């Protein structure tokens, strides 16, 4: 029996990389006959556990004189380490997302799983999606540079839209809200005026260069391994009106338990504090899927709501019989149940139903509908729906050192009908900062023996509070999920991670200003000062060759 009250860490490492340490702890427990805690030193944890897959990607793209893409040939190469781990599905998702938000009329997307002499890499927030999606943004920036246009114009031109809505894997994009989201952020973030001011600033500033970029996100929600798209829950209503809930998801600081307690409370029309959630246990809810793929609330929330609906139907049928009132007149709201002949508190009804031998306990189950995928043909519907977002980032780059700072960020993100806006905004803020770190400072270095050499805070830089943009505006886009999810909400765990692409594009934009935006140098990620300085030197060399 496995019990998990809460986890201090998440982001993919919990999926497979915890297994060796669990086995070691279990062996020690077996031989010592007592409880054992195994905790790795930070440097050992760095060296021995896998990270997000490094990728080496290439593209060829054809486009017309306006910048409209006519064909794309993309190859993504995931560096798996010494064993496959979850690499098959991770590279799959990178391939699924190589389009990001853009329509490729003709596309060939190839994914390779590369064995290398490092630790075995594994899942991390986005699960291959970021490594694929960044190709879409690279292509947009490069087309804009080639044509001498603003990258936002090229992005808007190539967005999925009615009539241009079939993905390379043959799923139809049915919701087209990114154009409206971009328009809203253009206005609220004053994009075009700031672009002009930044150009003027860069012309008069010889050392500090500013950059501005806006990038969209279209992220598919579902496990790409179909059988994982299921969940269970267990709900008990006690005779005093209190409710016990157990579900198959794990709480790791993302607010999953809060959201699911809200769903149950709303379903019964009672206060949130009447619902208690116990630790996730395999003897309460069996065969649980990982709390991953941004699907914790989608799956477990629907399973819990299914259990609530089962109990609620029994209570409604009992009220109808006991008080001789029609079912349709019975309403659960504000801790009471009203009907044609009066009202009764939820607590009183729970006790009355118990006294009349009505079952007040139920399991719930949910399996995501509609999804299917034929891997041999490379087509199907691997995702139930898409989550969207748009981010605009402004940066400053020191062209003498390559150091860069994010000064302002504006985000508009689509979470459907939000169950808990405070939790959702927290997830968006955290995901963006985490993505910003991945793209700018978190530089993993291995020696030629495959040993990690950046294994501590002295040589691996994660974002600190001082790296947070001084102006950080996050707003939720008001749009219900067109698919039947729990209360028409949308997943929020992974999609906002990719909003950080706007930082990378803004840095490229700042460096490009050295040539008055005539040339945009290649810039691999993470954009450490060393890499940015290399891009600056290539840009200056290009300028010298043109003189």
CSV table of N, CA and C in Angstrom, one decimal, residues 404-514:
chain,number,residue,atom,x,y,z
A,404,UNK,N,21.8,39.8,-19.4
A,404,UNK,CA,20.5,40.2,-19.8
A,404,UNK,C,19.5,40.2,-18.6
A,405,UNK,N,18.5,41.1,-18.7
A,405,UNK,CA,17.5,41.3,-17.6
A,405,UNK,C,16.2,41.4,-18.2
A,406,UNK,N,15.2,40.7,-17.6
A,406,UNK,CA,13.8,40.8,-18.1
A,406,UNK,C,13.2,41.9,-17.2
A,407,UNK,N,12.7,43.0,-17.8
A,407,UNK,CA,12.2,44.1,-17.1
A,407,UNK,C,10.7,44.2,-17.0
A,408,UNK,N,10.0,43.7,-18.0
A,408,UNK,CA,8.5,43.7,-17.9
A,408,UNK,C,8.0,42.5,-18.7
A,409,UNK,N,6.9,42.0,-18.1
A,409,UNK,CA,6.2,40.8,-18.7
A,409,UNK,C,4.7,41.1,-18.6
A,410,UNK,N,4.0,40.9,-19.7
A,410,UNK,CA,2.5,40.9,-19.8
A,410,UNK,C,2.0,39.6,-20.3
A,411,UNK,N,1.1,39.0,-19.6
A,411,UNK,CA,0.6,37.7,-20.0
A,411,UNK,C,-0.9,37.7,-20.0
A,412,UNK,N,-1.5,37.0,-21.0
A,412,UNK,CA,-2.9,36.8,-21.0
A,412,UNK,C,-3.0,35.3,-21.3
A,413,UNK,N,-3.6,34.6,-20.4
A,413,UNK,CA,-3.6,33.1,-20.5
A,413,UNK,C,-5.1,32.5,-20.4
A,414,UNK,N,-5.3,31.5,-21.1
A,414,UNK,CA,-6.6,30.8,-21.3
A,414,UNK,C,-6.7,29.6,-20.4
A,415,UNK,N,-7.5,29.7,-19.3
A,415,UNK,CA,-7.7,28.6,-18.4
A,415,UNK,C,-9.2,28.1,-18.5
A,416,UNK,N,-9.9,28.5,-19.5
A,416,UNK,CA,-11.3,28.2,-19.6
A,416,UNK,C,-12.0,29.0,-18.5
A,417,UNK,N,-13.1,28.3,-17.9
A,417,UNK,CA,-13.8,28.9,-16.8
A,417,UNK,C,-13.0,28.5,-15.5
A,418,UNK,N,-12.3,29.4,-14.9
A,418,UNK,CA,-11.3,29.1,-13.9
A,418,UNK,C,-12.1,28.7,-12.6
A,419,UNK,N,-11.6,27.5,-12.1
A,419,UNK,CA,-12.2,27.0,-10.8
A,419,UNK,C,-11.7,27.8,-9.6
A,420,UNK,N,-10.4,28.2,-9.7
A,420,UNK,CA,-9.8,29.0,-8.7
A,420,UNK,C,-8.8,30.0,-9.3
A,421,UNK,N,-9.2,31.2,-9.6
A,421,UNK,CA,-8.3,32.2,-10.3
A,421,UNK,C,-7.0,32.4,-9.6
A,422,UNK,N,-7.0,32.5,-8.2
A,422,UNK,CA,-5.7,32.7,-7.5
A,422,UNK,C,-4.7,31.6,-7.7
A,423,UNK,N,-5.2,30.4,-7.6
A,423,UNK,CA,-4.3,29.2,-7.9
A,423,UNK,C,-3.8,29.2,-9.4
A,424,UNK,N,-4.7,29.6,-10.3
A,424,UNK,CA,-4.3,29.6,-11.7
A,424,UNK,C,-3.3,30.6,-12.0
A,425,UNK,N,-3.4,31.8,-11.4
A,425,UNK,CA,-2.5,32.9,-11.7
A,425,UNK,C,-1.1,32.5,-11.0
A,426,UNK,N,-1.2,31.9,-9.9
A,426,UNK,CA,0.1,31.4,-9.2
A,426,UNK,C,0.8,30.4,-10.1
A,427,UNK,N,0.1,29.5,-10.7
A,427,UNK,CA,0.7,28.5,-11.6
A,427,UNK,C,1.3,29.2,-12.8
A,428,UNK,N,0.6,30.2,-13.4
A,428,UNK,CA,1.1,30.9,-14.5
A,428,UNK,C,2.4,31.7,-14.2
A,429,UNK,N,2.4,32.4,-13.1
A,429,UNK,CA,3.6,33.1,-12.7
A,429,UNK,C,4.8,32.2,-12.5
A,430,UNK,N,4.5,31.1,-11.7
A,430,UNK,CA,5.6,30.2,-11.5
A,430,UNK,C,6.1,29.5,-12.7
A,431,UNK,N,5.2,29.1,-13.6
A,431,UNK,CA,5.6,28.4,-14.8
A,431,UNK,C,6.5,29.3,-15.7
A,432,UNK,N,6.0,30.6,-15.8
A,432,UNK,CA,6.8,31.5,-16.6
A,432,UNK,C,8.2,31.7,-16.1
A,433,UNK,N,8.4,31.9,-14.8
A,433,UNK,CA,9.7,32.1,-14.2
A,433,UNK,C,10.5,30.9,-14.4
A,434,UNK,N,9.9,29.7,-14.2
A,434,UNK,CA,10.7,28.5,-14.4
A,434,UNK,C,11.1,28.3,-15.8
A,435,UNK,N,10.2,28.6,-16.8
A,435,UNK,CA,10.6,28.6,-18.2
A,435,UNK,C,11.7,29.6,-18.5
A,436,UNK,N,11.6,30.8,-17.9
A,436,UNK,CA,12.6,31.8,-18.1
A,436,UNK,C,14.0,31.3,-17.7
A,437,UNK,N,14.0,30.6,-16.5
A,437,UNK,CA,15.3,30.0,-16.0
A,437,UNK,C,15.8,29.0,-17.0
A,438,UNK,N,14.9,28.1,-17.5
A,438,UNK,CA,15.3,27.1,-18.4
A,438,UNK,C,16.0,27.7,-19.7
A,439,UNK,N,15.4,28.8,-20.2
A,439,UNK,CA,15.9,29.4,-21.4
A,439,UNK,C,17.0,30.4,-21.3
A,440,UNK,N,17.3,30.8,-20.0
A,440,UNK,CA,18.4,31.9,-19.9
A,440,UNK,C,19.6,31.5,-19.0
A,441,UNK,N,19.3,30.8,-17.9
A,441,UNK,CA,20.5,30.6,-17.0
A,441,UNK,C,20.8,29.2,-16.6
A,442,UNK,N,19.9,28.3,-16.7
A,442,UNK,CA,20.1,26.9,-16.2
A,442,UNK,C,20.8,26.1,-17.3
A,443,UNK,N,22.1,26.1,-17.1
A,443,UNK,CA,23.0,25.5,-18.2
A,443,UNK,C,23.6,24.2,-17.6
A,444,UNK,N,23.1,23.1,-18.1
A,444,UNK,CA,23.7,21.8,-17.7
A,444,UNK,C,24.9,21.5,-18.6
A,445,UNK,N,26.0,21.1,-17.9
A,445,UNK,CA,27.2,20.8,-18.7
A,445,UNK,C,27.8,19.5,-18.3
A,446,UNK,N,28.1,18.7,-19.3
A,446,UNK,CA,28.6,17.3,-19.1
A,446,UNK,C,30.1,17.3,-19.7
A,447,UNK,N,30.9,16.5,-19.0
A,447,UNK,CA,32.3,16.3,-19.6
A,447,UNK,C,32.2,15.2,-20.7
A,448,UNK,N,33.3,14.9,-21.3
A,448,UNK,CA,33.3,13.9,-22.4
A,448,UNK,C,33.1,12.5,-21.9
A,449,UNK,N,33.1,12.3,-20.6
A,449,UNK,CA,32.8,11.0,-20.0
A,449,UNK,C,31.3,10.8,-19.7
A,450,UNK,N,30.5,11.9,-20.0
A,450,UNK,CA,29.1,11.9,-19.7
A,450,UNK,C,28.8,12.2,-18.2
A,451,UNK,N,29.7,12.8,-17.5
A,451,UNK,CA,29.5,13.2,-16.1
A,451,UNK,C,29.0,14.6,-16.0
A,452,UNK,N,28.0,14.9,-15.2
A,452,UNK,CA,27.5,16.2,-15.0
A,452,UNK,C,28.5,17.0,-14.2
A,453,UNK,N,28.9,18.2,-14.7
A,453,UNK,CA,29.9,19.0,-14.1
A,453,UNK,C,29.2,20.3,-13.4
A,454,UNK,N,28.0,20.6,-13.8
A,454,UNK,CA,27.2,21.7,-13.2
A,454,UNK,C,26.2,21.1,-12.2
A,455,UNK,N,26.6,20.9,-10.9
A,455,UNK,CA,25.8,20.1,-10.0
A,455,UNK,C,25.5,20.8,-8.7
A,456,UNK,N,25.6,22.1,-8.7
A,456,UNK,CA,25.3,22.9,-7.5
A,456,UNK,C,25.0,24.3,-7.8
A,457,UNK,N,24.6,25.1,-6.8
A,457,UNK,CA,24.2,26.5,-7.0
A,457,UNK,C,25.4,27.4,-7.5
A,458,UNK,N,26.6,26.9,-7.3
A,458,UNK,CA,27.8,27.7,-7.7
A,458,UNK,C,27.9,27.7,-9.2
A,459,UNK,N,27.5,26.7,-9.9
A,459,UNK,CA,27.6,26.6,-11.4
A,459,UNK,C,26.3,26.2,-12.1
A,460,UNK,N,25.2,26.2,-11.4
A,460,UNK,CA,23.9,26.0,-12.0
A,460,UNK,C,23.0,27.1,-11.5
A,461,UNK,N,22.6,28.0,-12.3
A,461,UNK,CA,21.9,29.2,-11.8
A,461,UNK,C,20.4,29.1,-12.1
A,462,UNK,N,19.6,28.9,-11.0
A,462,UNK,CA,18.1,29.0,-11.1
A,462,UNK,C,17.6,30.4,-10.8
A,463,UNK,N,16.4,30.7,-11.3
A,463,UNK,CA,15.9,32.1,-11.1
A,463,UNK,C,15.7,32.3,-9.6
A,464,UNK,N,16.1,33.5,-9.1
A,464,UNK,CA,15.9,33.9,-7.7
A,464,UNK,C,14.8,35.0,-7.8
A,465,UNK,N,14.4,35.4,-6.6
A,465,UNK,CA,13.4,36.5,-6.5
A,465,UNK,C,13.8,37.7,-7.2
A,466,UNK,N,15.1,38.0,-7.2
A,466,UNK,CA,15.7,39.2,-7.9
A,466,UNK,C,15.6,39.1,-9.4
A,467,UNK,N,15.4,37.9,-9.9
A,467,UNK,CA,15.2,37.8,-11.4
A,467,UNK,C,13.8,38.0,-11.9
A,468,UNK,N,12.8,38.1,-10.9
A,468,UNK,CA,11.5,38.3,-11.3
A,468,UNK,C,11.4,39.7,-12.0
A,469,UNK,N,10.7,39.8,-13.1
A,469,UNK,CA,10.5,41.1,-13.8
A,469,UNK,C,9.9,42.2,-12.8
A,470,UNK,N,10.5,43.4,-12.9
A,470,UNK,CA,10.0,44.4,-11.9
A,470,UNK,C,8.5,44.8,-12.2
A,471,UNK,N,8.1,44.6,-13.4
A,471,UNK,CA,6.7,44.7,-13.8
A,471,UNK,C,6.2,43.4,-14.4
A,472,UNK,N,5.2,42.8,-13.7
A,472,UNK,CA,4.8,41.4,-14.0
A,472,UNK,C,3.3,41.4,-14.0
A,473,UNK,N,2.6,41.5,-15.2
A,473,UNK,CA,1.2,41.5,-15.3
A,473,UNK,C,0.6,40.2,-15.8
A,474,UNK,N,-0.3,39.6,-15.1
A,474,UNK,CA,-0.9,38.3,-15.5
A,474,UNK,C,-2.4,38.5,-15.4
A,475,UNK,N,-3.0,38.2,-16.5
A,475,UNK,CA,-4.5,38.2,-16.6
A,475,UNK,C,-5.0,36.9,-17.2
A,476,UNK,N,-6.2,36.5,-16.8
A,476,UNK,CA,-6.9,35.3,-17.3
A,476,UNK,C,-7.8,35.7,-18.5
A,477,UNK,N,-7.8,35.0,-19.5
A,477,UNK,CA,-8.7,35.2,-20.7
A,477,UNK,C,-10.0,34.6,-20.4
A,478,UNK,N,-11.1,35.3,-20.6
A,478,UNK,CA,-12.4,34.9,-20.2
A,478,UNK,C,-13.0,34.1,-21.4
A,479,UNK,N,-12.9,32.7,-21.3
A,479,UNK,CA,-13.5,31.9,-22.3
A,479,UNK,C,-13.7,30.5,-21.8
A,480,UNK,N,-14.9,30.0,-21.8
A,480,UNK,CA,-15.2,28.6,-21.3
A,480,UNK,C,-14.7,27.6,-22.3
A,481,UNK,N,-14.2,26.5,-21.7
A,481,UNK,CA,-13.7,25.4,-22.5
A,481,UNK,C,-14.9,24.8,-23.4
A,482,UNK,N,-14.7,24.7,-24.7
A,482,UNK,CA,-15.8,24.2,-25.5
A,482,UNK,C,-16.0,22.7,-25.3
A,483,UNK,N,-15.0,22.0,-24.7
A,483,UNK,CA,-15.1,20.6,-24.4
A,483,UNK,C,-15.7,20.4,-23.0
A,484,UNK,N,-16.3,19.3,-22.7
A,484,UNK,CA,-16.9,19.0,-21.5
A,484,UNK,C,-15.9,18.6,-20.4
A,485,UNK,N,-15.3,19.6,-19.9
A,485,UNK,CA,-14.4,19.3,-18.7
A,485,UNK,C,-15.1,19.7,-17.5
A,486,UNK,N,-14.4,19.6,-16.3
A,486,UNK,CA,-15.1,19.9,-15.0
A,486,UNK,C,-15.3,21.4,-15.0
A,487,UNK,N,-16.6,21.8,-15.0
A,487,UNK,CA,-17.1,23.1,-14.9
A,487,UNK,C,-16.5,24.0,-16.1
A,488,UNK,N,-16.1,23.3,-17.2
A,488,UNK,CA,-15.6,24.0,-18.4
A,488,UNK,C,-14.3,24.7,-18.1
A,489,UNK,N,-13.5,24.2,-17.2
A,489,UNK,CA,-12.2,24.7,-16.9
A,489,UNK,C,-11.1,24.1,-17.9
A,490,UNK,N,-9.9,24.7,-17.8
A,490,UNK,CA,-8.8,24.1,-18.6
A,490,UNK,C,-7.6,23.9,-17.7
A,491,UNK,N,-6.7,23.0,-18.2
A,491,UNK,CA,-5.5,22.7,-17.5
A,491,UNK,C,-4.6,23.9,-17.4
A,492,UNK,N,-3.8,24.0,-16.4
A,492,UNK,CA,-2.9,25.2,-16.2
A,492,UNK,C,-1.5,24.9,-15.8
A,493,UNK,N,-1.2,23.6,-15.6
A,493,UNK,CA,0.1,23.2,-15.0
A,493,UNK,C,1.3,23.5,-16.0
A,494,UNK,N,1.2,22.9,-17.2
A,494,UNK,CA,2.3,23.0,-18.2
A,494,UNK,C,2.2,24.2,-19.2
A,495,UNK,N,1.0,24.5,-19.7
A,495,UNK,CA,1.0,25.4,-20.9
A,495,UNK,C,1.7,26.8,-20.6
A,496,UNK,N,1.6,27.4,-19.4
A,496,UNK,CA,2.3,28.7,-19.3
A,496,UNK,C,3.8,28.6,-19.2
A,497,UNK,N,4.3,27.4,-19.1
A,497,UNK,CA,5.8,27.3,-19.1
A,497,UNK,C,6.3,27.9,-20.4
A,498,UNK,N,5.6,27.6,-21.5
A,498,UNK,CA,6.1,28.0,-22.8
A,498,UNK,C,5.9,29.5,-23.1
A,499,UNK,N,5.2,30.2,-22.3
A,499,UNK,CA,5.1,31.6,-22.4
A,499,UNK,C,6.5,32.3,-22.4
A,500,UNK,N,7.4,31.6,-21.7
A,500,UNK,CA,8.7,32.2,-21.6
A,500,UNK,C,9.5,32.3,-22.9
A,501,UNK,N,9.0,31.7,-23.9
A,501,UNK,CA,9.6,31.8,-25.3
A,501,UNK,C,9.8,33.3,-25.6
A,502,UNK,N,8.9,34.1,-25.1
A,502,UNK,CA,8.9,35.6,-25.4
A,502,UNK,C,10.2,36.2,-24.9
A,503,UNK,N,10.7,35.7,-23.8
A,503,UNK,CA,12.0,36.2,-23.3
A,503,UNK,C,13.1,35.9,-24.3
A,504,UNK,N,13.2,34.7,-24.8
A,504,UNK,CA,14.2,34.3,-25.7
A,504,UNK,C,14.1,35.1,-27.0
A,505,UNK,N,12.9,35.3,-27.5
A,505,UNK,CA,12.7,36.1,-28.7
A,505,UNK,C,13.1,37.5,-28.5
A,506,UNK,N,12.8,38.0,-27.3
A,506,UNK,CA,13.1,39.4,-27.0
A,506,UNK,C,14.6,39.6,-27.0
A,507,UNK,N,15.3,38.7,-26.4
A,507,UNK,CA,16.8,38.8,-26.4
A,507,UNK,C,17.3,38.8,-27.8
A,508,UNK,N,16.8,37.9,-28.7
A,508,UNK,CA,17.3,37.9,-30.1
A,508,UNK,C,16.9,39.3,-30.7
A,509,UNK,N,15.8,39.8,-30.4
A,509,UNK,CA,15.3,41.1,-30.9
A,509,UNK,C,16.3,42.2,-30.5
A,510,UNK,N,16.7,42.2,-29.2
A,510,UNK,CA,17.6,43.2,-28.7
A,510,UNK,C,19.0,43.1,-29.4
A,511,UNK,N,19.5,41.9,-29.6
A,511,UNK,CA,20.8,41.7,-30.3
A,511,UNK,C,20.7,42.2,-31.7
A,512,UNK,N,19.6,41.9,-32.4
A,512,UNK,CA,19.3,42.3,-33.8
A,512,UNK,C,19.4,43.8,-34.0
A,513,UNK,N,19.0,44.5,-32.9
A,513,UNK,CA,19.0,46.0,-33.0
A,513,UNK,C,20.4,46.6,-33.4
A,514,UNK,N,21.4,45.8,-33.1
A,514,UNK,CA,22.8,46.3,-33.5
A,514,UNK,C,22.9,46.6,-35.0
